[in-house]
């Protein structure tokens, strides 16, 4: 048993709907590792329970796993907006969300996040960034002004299979993540920690005014 299997055997169980989402993701989708999975999903739920956000924004829905986990942890009356660029995913996502007890609290938007987010008249308590890695700086720049003081941004995949620490890896996505990490680390408006979970997740807190 490797360490991740050990951890998953000693944390809260994965709800049946989420197990089905994982199975279907691996059966029917390219790049199934993009799915958050059991460990990260339980962490997302617990962090949401701790923060108690009323308005959550997710950039990059994929097959809906992370959205379901965060919605599961939301307080009553909270709403999660999630943006997915692939129009072919819409019907499947809506059907999946409809099976969740919190499905009515998830608002799905189909389109490019850089075009959709500016149309949403919201102040966010929590933003989860898990879309095109080349655009992380652009995503950050459009959401931070609409994030409440004391609010959080979670940015996924910020270690990018450890490529960010390998000077020989110069592909566009690695460079995008590297530039994002450098910018956030130097931003005096926020506090930052990178959690070496799976492919790395950065937790960013916007400082109080």
Steps between C-alpha positions, in 0.01 A plus 500: 500500500648836398460809716208646303308173528576498873373856539181431308435198723521723808291802399126554469351277228421623152124547451343263244421773246862614500622143456278477192638827365856368537411172330330675208787748469751217459275312260391780270737797522850584388741602776297353789772605747354849468222379730568616857444158656428369848777663705487845346124488492470433873749780565299743286183410685664550839661831403162627381343389826769693689476818292118496464492696172167630369619552142745258334640526148667207324696539177518163323218256576627197304269215613363679807685320779651801675182704463301223669754479783494873568122516475480214749686714754315828439278651770125522430415777257844506337542483122783365283554631147714275280632581152579232241637582155392175328139528373482125443525448878189703581231229488707252698590758765141614544387139539774434756424811705129416497580180691663692787312624806668837435449495124256791509776710661743443209479743207673373185638743243629378164769713338847646535553604863676819390180602322244357745638621833484875421125459432431360848395772742628334815749550781665165563591342832692214339636436151636165378723532192547177305482596132756573226837523674629755246231743615544479878634855526205633297253306717664635814486856374128485420391332824717667765328840472162327551621288792394632840775597744578185699376284212690208349626381163596134457717444191543138394796330327753762610786250519409358156651156550804671658586657162507847660823399679659353185681759286489267199118507481409802288157414357232771503296356787805459725607856423149623574496334841852621579407859416183473709688361800762776477239773472285379788801451728597864440148646533478705824118485492487132589636226725603178324581138575556214254375162620690210334181300458480295178613753237524791742229736622565863593283656770487879472334730753422859409616721784250709693493868412 
